[in-house]
Amino acid sequence: MTRVLSVASECAPLVKTGGLADVVGALPAALARQGVEMRTLLPYYPAVQSKVTVTGTLFDVADLFGGPARILSATSGALDLILIDAGHLYDRAGSIYIGPDGRDWGDNPERFAALSWVAAKTGAEGAGGWTPEVIHAHDWQAGFVPEYLHMMGATSRVGTILTIHNIAFHGLADPGRLGALRLNRNRYTREGFEFWGRISALKAGLMGADRLTTVSPTYAAELMRDEFGMGLDGVMRLRRDALSGILNGIDEDVWNPATDPAIIPYKSLKEKTVNKQALRTEMGLPDSAGPLCCVVSRLTEQKGLDLLLETLPTLLHRGGQLALLGSGEKWMEDAFRNAARDANVAVKIGYDEGLSHRLIAGSDAILVPSRFEPCGLTQLYGLRYGTIPVVALTGGLADTVIHASPAALGMGVASGIQFSPVTADALRGALVQSCDLYAQPAVWEQMQGNAMRQPVGWGPSAKAYAGLYRDVTKH
Ligand code: ADP
C-alpha cells in the first residue's frame, strides 16, 4: 500500500464549486483498487461540518496563520479525511473563495497557505501515527506544499505531485506578505515562486513538486504554448520532463443512467425519451422537431458561452432548443435570461445538482464550446447518458470525443461533434451539423450507442496515478 495525502480546497460531495471537487472526491475510491491508501486534507468549512463524522483530534497548532487550529480526523462515506478546524480562516458563510462583496476573500493567500502548511507538517511529522509517503497537491491552493516541505527538511522523505486542474488561477499575493505567508525570502526569485513581481502559489508548486500532472494529454501539450499557459508556459516547458496528462474519469455510480435517482432511470434509448418529455415539461419547453441541447456550466468567458449567445438564432431557426443551467458572470446571466424570452430557450440561473442530472438525461445534445478546457466533465456525463457532446476541439474535449467526420461516420465510430477554431462561425457550423445528423435517426442513434459504450471511468487513469505515486516514493 502506498500512503498518499491528497490536498485540495474542495471535495465532492462535501464542498464543490467545479470539476476539481469531483476529481478529488473520486480519487480515493478509484485508487484504493490500485493499492493506494489515500487520505484527503481539506478545510473544515461550515458546509463540511454537517456532512462528516469526526473521529478524533490528530494535533493542535497554536498559531496557524493568525489563530489556533485543531487538525481532526473524520470520515464521510468512503472518504478518509483530515480536516483543518480553524475558525479564523474558514468559518465564514457563503462561498469558499468569495466574500459578500463579490471579490476574493482578502486573506485567501493565507487561508490556503495554511492548507499547504498543514499538509507539509503532516508529511514531515505524521498525524496520529499515519505518515504519507506522497503528497498529491491540487491547484494553487496546495501550491506551497513543496516549499514548506523544503523548509521543514522533509523533501528527501516525502514525494510530491502537483495536479493542474486549471492554470488560469495562480494564487497571487504581494511580496509584502512573504512574512505573513511564512515563506523563505531567498526563494522569492524567478527560479522560485516569484511571478512578475508577485508571489505565486501555483508557480511554487510547479517549480517545486517532483512531478506535475494535468487532467488531459492535450491540455498537457497546450500548457507549453503561450496561448494556453497564462504566462506559465515557460515554466511548463522548463518542467516538461516532469509533466504528464492523465485524463479525468467520472464517478460511474453517481452518473449512471440505469440507476440515477434524479431521473427516470433508463437502459435503452427508447426509455431516454421519457426523460426528454419530463424535462420539456419541467423547463416549460414546447415540442419541437430539432434537437434539445443543454448546457450545464459556469457562465464565464472560459466556457465560450458568449459564442453560443451569438449563434443561438441558427439553432432555433433549425428547430433546435436550448435548456441551460449555470451561474457566473452577471452580464452573461442577464444575457441568457434575456435569450429565454424565446419559447424554445429555457434558462435556470443557479447551481442545482438534481437538475444537472435531469438536463443531461433528457437532452439530445450537450454543448461545451470552451475556449480552453483542461478536461471537462459534462461532456463525459453526456457520453454516458447517450447525450451527444458538441464541443470545442481543445484540451480534454479533444481527447474524449470522436468527431463525426465523414470517415468516422463511415466507420460507425463517431460519438460527438467537435469544432475548431473556437469561433462563432465554427460553432454555428457545428450546430448546423448537429441538426442535420439529428434529422437522420439511424445515424444519430448509432452515435448515441457509441457514446454510451465509450469508457469514461477511472480505470486507466487510476493506474497511471498509482504508477506515478510509486515513482516519486523516496525509499
Ligand atoms: P469546471 O471545473 O471548469 O467548472 P468541469 O466540466 O470540469 O468544469 O466541471 C464542472 C462540474 O460542475 C460538473 O460536475 C458540472 O456538472 C458541475 N456544474 C457546473 N455548473 C453547475 C450548475 N449550475 N449546477 C449544477 N452543477 C454544475
JSON list of N, CA and C and ligand atoms in Angstrom, two decimals, residues 10 16-23 165-166 169 215 248 255 295-300 302-303 324-328 348-357 359-360 366 368 370 372-381 397, ligand 1:
[
{"chain": "A", "resi": 10, "resn": "GLU", "atom": "N", "xyz": [-11.42, 21.78, -2.24]},
{"chain": "A", "resi": 10, "resn": "GLU", "atom": "CA", "xyz": [-12.78, 21.28, -2.35]},
{"chain": "A", "resi": 10, "resn": "GLU", "atom": "C", "xyz": [-12.79, 19.78, -2.64]},
{"chain": "A", "resi": 16, "resn": "LYS", "atom": "N", "xyz": [-18.21, 21.84, -3.16]},
{"chain": "A", "resi": 16, "resn": "LYS", "atom": "CA", "xyz": [-17.88, 21.81, -4.59]},
{"chain": "A", "resi": 16, "resn": "LYS", "atom": "C", "xyz": [-18.21, 23.12, -5.28]},
{"chain": "A", "resi": 17, "resn": "THR", "atom": "N", "xyz": [-17.26, 23.63, -6.07]},
{"chain": "A", "resi": 17, "resn": "THR", "atom": "CA", "xyz": [-17.61, 24.72, -6.99]},
{"chain": "A", "resi": 17, "resn": "THR", "atom": "C", "xyz": [-17.36, 24.31, -8.44]},
{"chain": "A", "resi": 18, "resn": "GLY", "atom": "N", "xyz": [-16.66, 23.20, -8.67]},
{"chain": "A", "resi": 18, "resn": "GLY", "atom": "CA", "xyz": [-16.39, 22.80, -10.05]},
{"chain": "A", "resi": 18, "resn": "GLY", "atom": "C", "xyz": [-15.79, 21.41, -10.12]},
{"chain": "A", "resi": 19, "resn": "GLY", "atom": "N", "xyz": [-15.21, 21.11, -11.27]},
{"chain": "A", "resi": 19, "resn": "GLY", "atom": "CA", "xyz": [-14.71, 19.77, -11.55]},
{"chain": "A", "resi": 19, "resn": "GLY", "atom": "C", "xyz": [-13.62, 19.30, -10.60]},
{"chain": "A", "resi": 20, "resn": "LEU", "atom": "N", "xyz": [-12.85, 20.25, -10.05]},
{"chain": "A", "resi": 20, "resn": "LEU", "atom": "CA", "xyz": [-11.81, 19.89, -9.07]},
{"chain": "A", "resi": 20, "resn": "LEU", "atom": "C", "xyz": [-12.40, 19.02, -7.96]},
{"chain": "A", "resi": 21, "resn": "ALA", "atom": "N", "xyz": [-13.56, 19.43, -7.45]},
{"chain": "A", "resi": 21, "resn": "ALA", "atom": "CA", "xyz": [-14.19, 18.70, -6.34]},
{"chain": "A", "resi": 21, "resn": "ALA", "atom": "C", "xyz": [-14.54, 17.27, -6.76]},
{"chain": "A", "resi": 22, "resn": "ASP", "atom": "N", "xyz": [-15.08, 17.12, -7.96]},
{"chain": "A", "resi": 22, "resn": "ASP", "atom": "CA", "xyz": [-15.46, 15.78, -8.44]},
{"chain": "A", "resi": 22, "resn": "ASP", "atom": "C", "xyz": [-14.24, 14.86, -8.46]},
{"chain": "A", "resi": 23, "resn": "VAL", "atom": "N", "xyz": [-13.13, 15.39, -8.95]},
{"chain": "A", "resi": 23, "resn": "VAL", "atom": "CA", "xyz": [-11.93, 14.57, -9.10]},
{"chain": "A", "resi": 23, "resn": "VAL", "atom": "C", "xyz": [-11.36, 14.20, -7.72]},
{"chain": "A", "resi": 165, "resn": "HIS", "atom": "N", "xyz": [-5.47, 21.61, -12.40]},
{"chain": "A", "resi": 165, "resn": "HIS", "atom": "CA", "xyz": [-6.84, 21.45, -12.90]},
{"chain": "A", "resi": 165, "resn": "HIS", "atom": "C", "xyz": [-7.25, 22.63, -13.77]},
{"chain": "A", "resi": 166, "resn": "ASN", "atom": "N", "xyz": [-6.59, 23.77, -13.54]},
{"chain": "A", "resi": 166, "resn": "ASN", "atom": "CA", "xyz": [-6.85, 24.95, -14.37]},
{"chain": "A", "resi": 166, "resn": "ASN", "atom": "C", "xyz": [-5.70, 25.92, -14.12]},
{"chain": "A", "resi": 169, "resn": "PHE", "atom": "N", "xyz": [-5.75, 30.04, -12.67]},
{"chain": "A", "resi": 169, "resn": "PHE", "atom": "CA", "xyz": [-5.78, 30.55, -11.29]},
{"chain": "A", "resi": 169, "resn": "PHE", "atom": "C", "xyz": [-4.41, 30.37, -10.64]},
{"chain": "A", "resi": 215, "resn": "VAL", "atom": "N", "xyz": [-4.96, 17.33, -16.38]},
{"chain": "A", "resi": 215, "resn": "VAL", "atom": "CA", "xyz": [-6.08, 16.41, -16.44]},
{"chain": "A", "resi": 215, "resn": "VAL", "atom": "C", "xyz": [-6.46, 15.90, -17.84]},
{"chain": "A", "resi": 248, "resn": "ASN", "atom": "N", "xyz": [-9.22, 12.81, -16.58]},
{"chain": "A", "resi": 248, "resn": "ASN", "atom": "CA", "xyz": [-10.17, 12.58, -15.50]},
{"chain": "A", "resi": 248, "resn": "ASN", "atom": "C", "xyz": [-11.19, 11.52, -15.92]},
{"chain": "A", "resi": 255, "resn": "TRP", "atom": "N", "xyz": [-23.07, 8.89, -11.80]},
{"chain": "A", "resi": 255, "resn": "TRP", "atom": "CA", "xyz": [-23.53, 9.23, -13.15]},
{"chain": "A", "resi": 255, "resn": "TRP", "atom": "C", "xyz": [-23.80, 7.94, -13.92]},
{"chain": "A", "resi": 295, "resn": "VAL", "atom": "N", "xyz": [-26.90, 22.92, -21.63]},
{"chain": "A", "resi": 295, "resn": "VAL", "atom": "CA", "xyz": [-25.62, 23.42, -21.12]},
{"chain": "A", "resi": 295, "resn": "VAL", "atom": "C", "xyz": [-25.70, 23.34, -19.61]},
{"chain": "A", "resi": 296, "resn": "VAL", "atom": "N", "xyz": [-24.66, 22.77, -18.98]},
{"chain": "A", "resi": 296, "resn": "VAL", "atom": "CA", "xyz": [-24.53, 22.81, -17.51]},
{"chain": "A", "resi": 296, "resn": "VAL", "atom": "C", "xyz": [-23.14, 23.36, -17.25]},
{"chain": "A", "resi": 297, "resn": "SER", "atom": "N", "xyz": [-23.06, 24.62, -16.77]},
{"chain": "A", "resi": 297, "resn": "SER", "atom": "CA", "xyz": [-21.73, 25.23, -16.78]},
{"chain": "A", "resi": 297, "resn": "SER", "atom": "C", "xyz": [-21.63, 26.46, -15.90]},
{"chain": "A", "resi": 298, "resn": "ARG", "atom": "N", "xyz": [-20.40, 26.76, -15.50]},
{"chain": "A", "resi": 298, "resn": "ARG", "atom": "CA", "xyz": [-20.12, 28.10, -15.02]},
{"chain": "A", "resi": 298, "resn": "ARG", "atom": "C", "xyz": [-20.28, 29.03, -16.21]},
{"chain": "A", "resi": 299, "resn": "LEU", "atom": "N", "xyz": [-20.82, 30.21, -15.96]},
{"chain": "A", "resi": 299, "resn": "LEU", "atom": "CA", "xyz": [-21.01, 31.17, -17.05]},
{"chain": "A", "resi": 299, "resn": "LEU", "atom": "C", "xyz": [-19.85, 32.16, -17.03]},
{"chain": "A", "resi": 300, "resn": "THR", "atom": "N", "xyz": [-18.77, 31.77, -17.71]},
{"chain": "A", "resi": 300, "resn": "THR", "atom": "CA", "xyz": [-17.58, 32.62, -17.77]},
{"chain": "A", "resi": 300, "resn": "THR", "atom": "C", "xyz": [-17.04, 32.60, -19.18]},
{"chain": "A", "resi": 302, "resn": "GLN", "atom": "N", "xyz": [-14.23, 31.65, -20.19]},
{"chain": "A", "resi": 302, "resn": "GLN", "atom": "CA", "xyz": [-13.54, 30.39, -20.49]},
{"chain": "A", "resi": 302, "resn": "GLN", "atom": "C", "xyz": [-14.47, 29.42, -21.21]},
{"chain": "A", "resi": 303, "resn": "LYS", "atom": "N", "xyz": [-15.72, 29.39, -20.79]},
{"chain": "A", "resi": 303, "resn": "LYS", "atom": "CA", "xyz": [-16.64, 28.38, -21.30]},
{"chain": "A", "resi": 303, "resn": "LYS", "atom": "C", "xyz": [-17.20, 28.71, -22.68]},
{"chain": "A", "resi": 324, "resn": "LEU", "atom": "N", "xyz": [-30.59, 25.63, -20.42]},
{"chain": "A", "resi": 324, "resn": "LEU", "atom": "CA", "xyz": [-29.30, 25.96, -19.78]},
{"chain": "A", "resi": 324, "resn": "LEU", "atom": "C", "xyz": [-29.44, 26.09, -18.28]},
{"chain": "A", "resi": 325, "resn": "LEU", "atom": "N", "xyz": [-28.45, 25.51, -17.59]},
{"chain": "A", "resi": 325, "resn": "LEU", "atom": "CA", "xyz": [-28.32, 25.68, -16.14]},
{"chain": "A", "resi": 325, "resn": "LEU", "atom": "C", "xyz": [-26.91, 26.20, -15.88]},
{"chain": "A", "resi": 326, "resn": "GLY", "atom": "N", "xyz": [-26.82, 27.34, -15.20]},
{"chain": "A", "resi": 326, "resn": "GLY", "atom": "CA", "xyz": [-25.47, 27.85, -14.92]},
{"chain": "A", "resi": 326, "resn": "GLY", "atom": "C", "xyz": [-25.52, 29.09, -14.07]},
{"chain": "A", "resi": 327, "resn": "SER", "atom": "N", "xyz": [-24.35, 29.47, -13.59]},
{"chain": "A", "resi": 327, "resn": "SER", "atom": "CA", "xyz": [-24.24, 30.74, -12.88]},
{"chain": "A", "resi": 327, "resn": "SER", "atom": "C", "xyz": [-22.82, 31.23, -13.06]},
{"chain": "A", "resi": 328, "resn": "GLY", "atom": "N", "xyz": [-22.64, 32.54, -12.91]},
{"chain": "A", "resi": 328, "resn": "GLY", "atom": "CA", "xyz": [-21.30, 33.10, -13.09]},
{"chain": "A", "resi": 328, "resn": "GLY", "atom": "C", "xyz": [-21.35, 34.59, -13.30]},
{"chain": "A", "resi": 348, "resn": "LYS", "atom": "N", "xyz": [-32.10, 28.43, -16.43]},
{"chain": "A", "resi": 348, "resn": "LYS", "atom": "CA", "xyz": [-32.18, 28.46, -14.97]},
{"chain": "A", "resi": 348, "resn": "LYS", "atom": "C", "xyz": [-30.82, 28.93, -14.46]},
{"chain": "A", "resi": 349, "resn": "ILE", "atom": "N", "xyz": [-30.83, 30.09, -13.82]},
{"chain": "A", "resi": 349, "resn": "ILE", "atom": "CA", "xyz": [-29.59, 30.62, -13.26]},
{"chain": "A", "resi": 349, "resn": "ILE", "atom": "C", "xyz": [-29.48, 30.11, -11.83]},
{"chain": "A", "resi": 350, "resn": "GLY", "atom": "N", "xyz": [-28.37, 29.44, -11.54]},
{"chain": "A", "resi": 350, "resn": "GLY", "atom": "CA", "xyz": [-28.18, 28.91, -10.20]},
{"chain": "A", "resi": 350, "resn": "GLY", "atom": "C", "xyz": [-27.35, 27.64, -10.26]},
{"chain": "A", "resi": 351, "resn": "TYR", "atom": "N", "xyz": [-27.23, 27.00, -9.11]},
{"chain": "A", "resi": 351, "resn": "TYR", "atom": "CA", "xyz": [-26.48, 25.75, -9.03]},
{"chain": "A", "resi": 351, "resn": "TYR", "atom": "C", "xyz": [-27.44, 24.68, -8.52]},
{"chain": "A", "resi": 352, "resn": "ASP", "atom": "N", "xyz": [-27.63, 23.61, -9.27]},
{"chain": "A", "resi": 352, "resn": "ASP", "atom": "CA", "xyz": [-28.66, 22.63, -8.92]},
{"chain": "A", "resi": 352, "resn": "ASP", "atom": "C", "xyz": [-28.22, 21.24, -9.40]},
{"chain": "A", "resi": 353, "resn": "GLU", "atom": "N", "xyz": [-27.73, 20.45, -8.44]},
{"chain": "A", "resi": 353, "resn": "GLU", "atom": "CA", "xyz": [-27.18, 19.13, -8.77]},
{"chain": "A", "resi": 353, "resn": "GLU", "atom": "C", "xyz": [-28.24, 18.25, -9.45]},
{"chain": "A", "resi": 354, "resn": "GLY", "atom": "N", "xyz": [-29.45, 18.19, -8.88]},
{"chain": "A", "resi": 354, "resn": "GLY", "atom": "CA", "xyz": [-30.51, 17.34, -9.42]},
{"chain": "A", "resi": 354, "resn": "GLY", "atom": "C", "xyz": [-30.87, 17.74, -10.84]},
{"chain": "A", "resi": 355, "resn": "LEU", "atom": "N", "xyz": [-31.06, 19.03, -11.06]},
{"chain": "A", "resi": 355, "resn": "LEU", "atom": "CA", "xyz": [-31.42, 19.49, -12.40]},
{"chain": "A", "resi": 355, "resn": "LEU", "atom": "C", "xyz": [-30.31, 19.19, -13.40]},
{"chain": "A", "resi": 356, "resn": "SER", "atom": "N", "xyz": [-29.04, 19.26, -12.93]},
{"chain": "A", "resi": 356, "resn": "SER", "atom": "CA", "xyz": [-27.95, 18.96, -13.87]},
{"chain": "A", "resi": 356, "resn": "SER", "atom": "C", "xyz": [-28.09, 17.52, -14.38]},
{"chain": "A", "resi": 357, "resn": "HIS", "atom": "N", "xyz": [-28.51, 16.61, -13.52]},
{"chain": "A", "resi": 357, "resn": "HIS", "atom": "CA", "xyz": [-28.71, 15.21, -13.96]},
{"chain": "A", "resi": 357, "resn": "HIS", "atom": "C", "xyz": [-29.90, 15.13, -14.94]},
{"chain": "A", "resi": 359, "resn": "LEU", "atom": "N", "xyz": [-31.13, 17.43, -16.85]},
{"chain": "A", "resi": 359, "resn": "LEU", "atom": "CA", "xyz": [-30.79, 18.05, -18.13]},
{"chain": "A", "resi": 359, "resn": "LEU", "atom": "C", "xyz": [-29.98, 17.11, -19.00]},
{"chain": "A", "resi": 360, "resn": "ILE", "atom": "N", "xyz": [-28.99, 16.48, -18.38]},
{"chain": "A", "resi": 360, "resn": "ILE", "atom": "CA", "xyz": [-28.10, 15.62, -19.18]},
{"chain": "A", "resi": 360, "resn": "ILE", "atom": "C", "xyz": [-28.85, 14.35, -19.61]},
{"chain": "A", "resi": 366, "resn": "ILE", "atom": "N", "xyz": [-25.32, 17.93, -25.63]},
{"chain": "A", "resi": 366, "resn": "ILE", "atom": "CA", "xyz": [-24.80, 18.84, -24.61]},
{"chain": "A", "resi": 366, "resn": "ILE", "atom": "C", "xyz": [-23.71, 19.70, -25.26]},
{"chain": "A", "resi": 368, "resn": "VAL", "atom": "N", "xyz": [-20.54, 22.26, -25.24]},
{"chain": "A", "resi": 368, "resn": "VAL", "atom": "CA", "xyz": [-19.38, 22.70, -24.44]},
{"chain": "A", "resi": 368, "resn": "VAL", "atom": "C", "xyz": [-18.40, 23.45, -25.37]},
{"chain": "A", "resi": 370, "resn": "SER", "atom": "N", "xyz": [-15.99, 25.58, -25.01]},
{"chain": "A", "resi": 370, "resn": "SER", "atom": "CA", "xyz": [-14.96, 26.26, -24.20]},
{"chain": "A", "resi": 370, "resn": "SER", "atom": "C", "xyz": [-13.78, 26.77, -25.03]},
{"chain": "A", "resi": 372, "resn": "PHE", "atom": "N", "xyz": [-10.84, 27.20, -23.58]},
{"chain": "A", "resi": 372, "resn": "PHE", "atom": "CA", "xyz": [-9.89, 26.18, -23.15]},
{"chain": "A", "resi": 372, "resn": "PHE", "atom": "C", "xyz": [-10.59, 25.30, -22.14]},
{"chain": "A", "resi": 373, "resn": "GLU", "atom": "N", "xyz": [-10.21, 24.05, -22.04]},
{"chain": "A", "resi": 373, "resn": "GLU", "atom": "CA", "xyz": [-10.90, 23.12, -21.14]},
{"chain": "A", "resi": 373, "resn": "GLU", "atom": "C", "xyz": [-9.92, 22.04, -20.70]},
{"chain": "A", "resi": 374, "resn": "PRO", "atom": "N", "xyz": [-9.36, 22.20, -19.49]},
{"chain": "A", "resi": 374, "resn": "PRO", "atom": "CA", "xyz": [-8.34, 21.23, -19.03]},
{"chain": "A", "resi": 374, "resn": "PRO", "atom": "C", "xyz": [-8.79, 19.78, -19.24]},
{"chain": "A", "resi": 375, "resn": "CYS", "atom": "N", "xyz": [-9.97, 19.42, -18.75]},
{"chain": "A", "resi": 375, "resn": "CYS", "atom": "CA", "xyz": [-10.53, 18.11, -19.09]},
{"chain": "A", "resi": 375, "resn": "CYS", "atom": "C", "xyz": [-11.98, 18.26, -19.50]},
{"chain": "A", "resi": 376, "resn": "GLY", "atom": "N", "xyz": [-12.77, 18.83, -18.58]},
{"chain": "A", "resi": 376, "resn": "GLY", "atom": "CA", "xyz": [-14.21, 18.92, -18.83]},
{"chain": "A", "resi": 376, "resn": "GLY", "atom": "C", "xyz": [-14.87, 17.64, -18.36]},
{"chain": "A", "resi": 377, "resn": "LEU", "atom": "N", "xyz": [-15.94, 17.78, -17.60]},
{"chain": "A", "resi": 377, "resn": "LEU", "atom": "CA", "xyz": [-16.64, 16.59, -17.11]},
{"chain": "A", "resi": 377, "resn": "LEU", "atom": "C", "xyz": [-18.00, 16.43, -17.77]},
{"chain": "A", "resi": 378, "resn": "THR", "atom": "N", "xyz": [-18.64, 17.56, -18.10]},
{"chain": "A", "resi": 378, "resn": "THR", "atom": "CA", "xyz": [-20.03, 17.43, -18.55]},
{"chain": "A", "resi": 378, "resn": "THR", "atom": "C", "xyz": [-20.14, 16.70, -19.90]},
{"chain": "A", "resi": 379, "resn": "GLN", "atom": "N", "xyz": [-19.10, 16.80, -20.72]},
{"chain": "A", "resi": 379, "resn": "GLN", "atom": "CA", "xyz": [-19.16, 16.03, -21.98]},
{"chain": "A", "resi": 379, "resn": "GLN", "atom": "C", "xyz": [-19.05, 14.53, -21.68]},
{"chain": "A", "resi": 380, "resn": "LEU", "atom": "N", "xyz": [-18.36, 14.18, -20.60]},
{"chain": "A", "resi": 380, "resn": "LEU", "atom": "CA", "xyz": [-18.25, 12.76, -20.22]},
{"chain": "A", "resi": 380, "resn": "LEU", "atom": "C", "xyz": [-19.60, 12.26, -19.69]},
{"chain": "A", "resi": 381, "resn": "TYR", "atom": "N", "xyz": [-20.27, 13.10, -18.88]},
{"chain": "A", "resi": 381, "resn": "TYR", "atom": "CA", "xyz": [-21.62, 12.73, -18.43]},
{"chain": "A", "resi": 381, "resn": "TYR", "atom": "C", "xyz": [-22.51, 12.53, -19.65]},
{"chain": "A", "resi": 397, "resn": "LEU", "atom": "N", "xyz": [-11.58, 18.06, -24.14]},
{"chain": "A", "resi": 397, "resn": "LEU", "atom": "CA", "xyz": [-12.68, 17.89, -25.10]},
{"chain": "A", "resi": 397, "resn": "LEU", "atom": "C", "xyz": [-12.16, 17.24, -26.37]},
{"chain": "B", "resi": 1, "resn": "ADP", "atom": "P1", "xyz": [-15.08, 23.48, -14.32]},
{"chain": "B", "resi": 1, "resn": "ADP", "atom": "O1", "xyz": [-14.40, 22.73, -13.25]},
{"chain": "B", "resi": 1, "resn": "ADP", "atom": "O2", "xyz": [-14.16, 24.30, -15.18]},
{"chain": "B", "resi": 1, "resn": "ADP", "atom": "O3", "xyz": [-16.25, 24.31, -13.85]},
{"chain": "B", "resi": 1, "resn": "ADP", "atom": "P2", "xyz": [-15.88, 20.84, -15.34]},
{"chain": "B", "resi": 1, "resn": "ADP", "atom": "O4", "xyz": [-16.64, 20.45, -16.55]},
{"chain": "B", "resi": 1, "resn": "ADP", "atom": "O5", "xyz": [-14.56, 20.18, -15.12]},
{"chain": "B", "resi": 1, "resn": "ADP", "atom": "O6", "xyz": [-15.73, 22.44, -15.38]},
{"chain": "B", "resi": 1, "resn": "ADP", "atom": "O7", "xyz": [-16.73, 20.55, -14.04]},
{"chain": "B", "resi": 1, "resn": "ADP", "atom": "C1", "xyz": [-17.91, 21.25, -13.76]},
{"chain": "B", "resi": 1, "resn": "ADP", "atom": "C2", "xyz": [-18.71, 20.45, -12.73]},
{"chain": "B", "resi": 1, "resn": "ADP", "atom": "O8", "xyz": [-19.63, 21.31, -12.07]},
{"chain": "B", "resi": 1, "resn": "ADP", "atom": "C3", "xyz": [-19.53, 19.34, -13.34]},
{"chain": "B", "resi": 1, "resn": "ADP", "atom": "O9", "xyz": [-19.68, 18.31, -12.38]},
{"chain": "B", "resi": 1, "resn": "ADP", "atom": "C4", "xyz": [-20.87, 20.04, -13.61]},
{"chain": "B", "resi": 1, "resn": "ADP", "atom": "O10", "xyz": [-21.93, 19.14, -13.68]},
{"chain": "B", "resi": 1, "resn": "ADP", "atom": "C5", "xyz": [-20.97, 20.92, -12.40]},
{"chain": "B", "resi": 1, "resn": "ADP", "atom": "N1", "xyz": [-21.74, 22.15, -12.60]},
{"chain": "B", "resi": 1, "resn": "ADP", "atom": "C6", "xyz": [-21.35, 23.29, -13.23]},
{"chain": "B", "resi": 1, "resn": "ADP", "atom": "N2", "xyz": [-22.31, 24.22, -13.16]},
{"chain": "B", "resi": 1, "resn": "ADP", "atom": "C7", "xyz": [-23.34, 23.67, -12.49]},
{"chain": "B", "resi": 1, "resn": "ADP", "atom": "C8", "xyz": [-24.63, 24.14, -12.08]},
{"chain": "B", "resi": 1, "resn": "ADP", "atom": "N3", "xyz": [-25.04, 25.37, -12.35]},
{"chain": "B", "resi": 1, "resn": "ADP", "atom": "N4", "xyz": [-25.42, 23.30, -11.37]},
{"chain": "B", "resi": 1, "resn": "ADP", "atom": "C9", "xyz": [-25.00, 22.04, -11.09]},
{"chain": "B", "resi": 1, "resn": "ADP", "atom": "N5", "xyz": [-23.81, 21.54, -11.42]},
{"chain": "B", "resi": 1, "resn": "ADP", "atom": "C10", "xyz": [-22.98, 22.35, -12.12]}
]
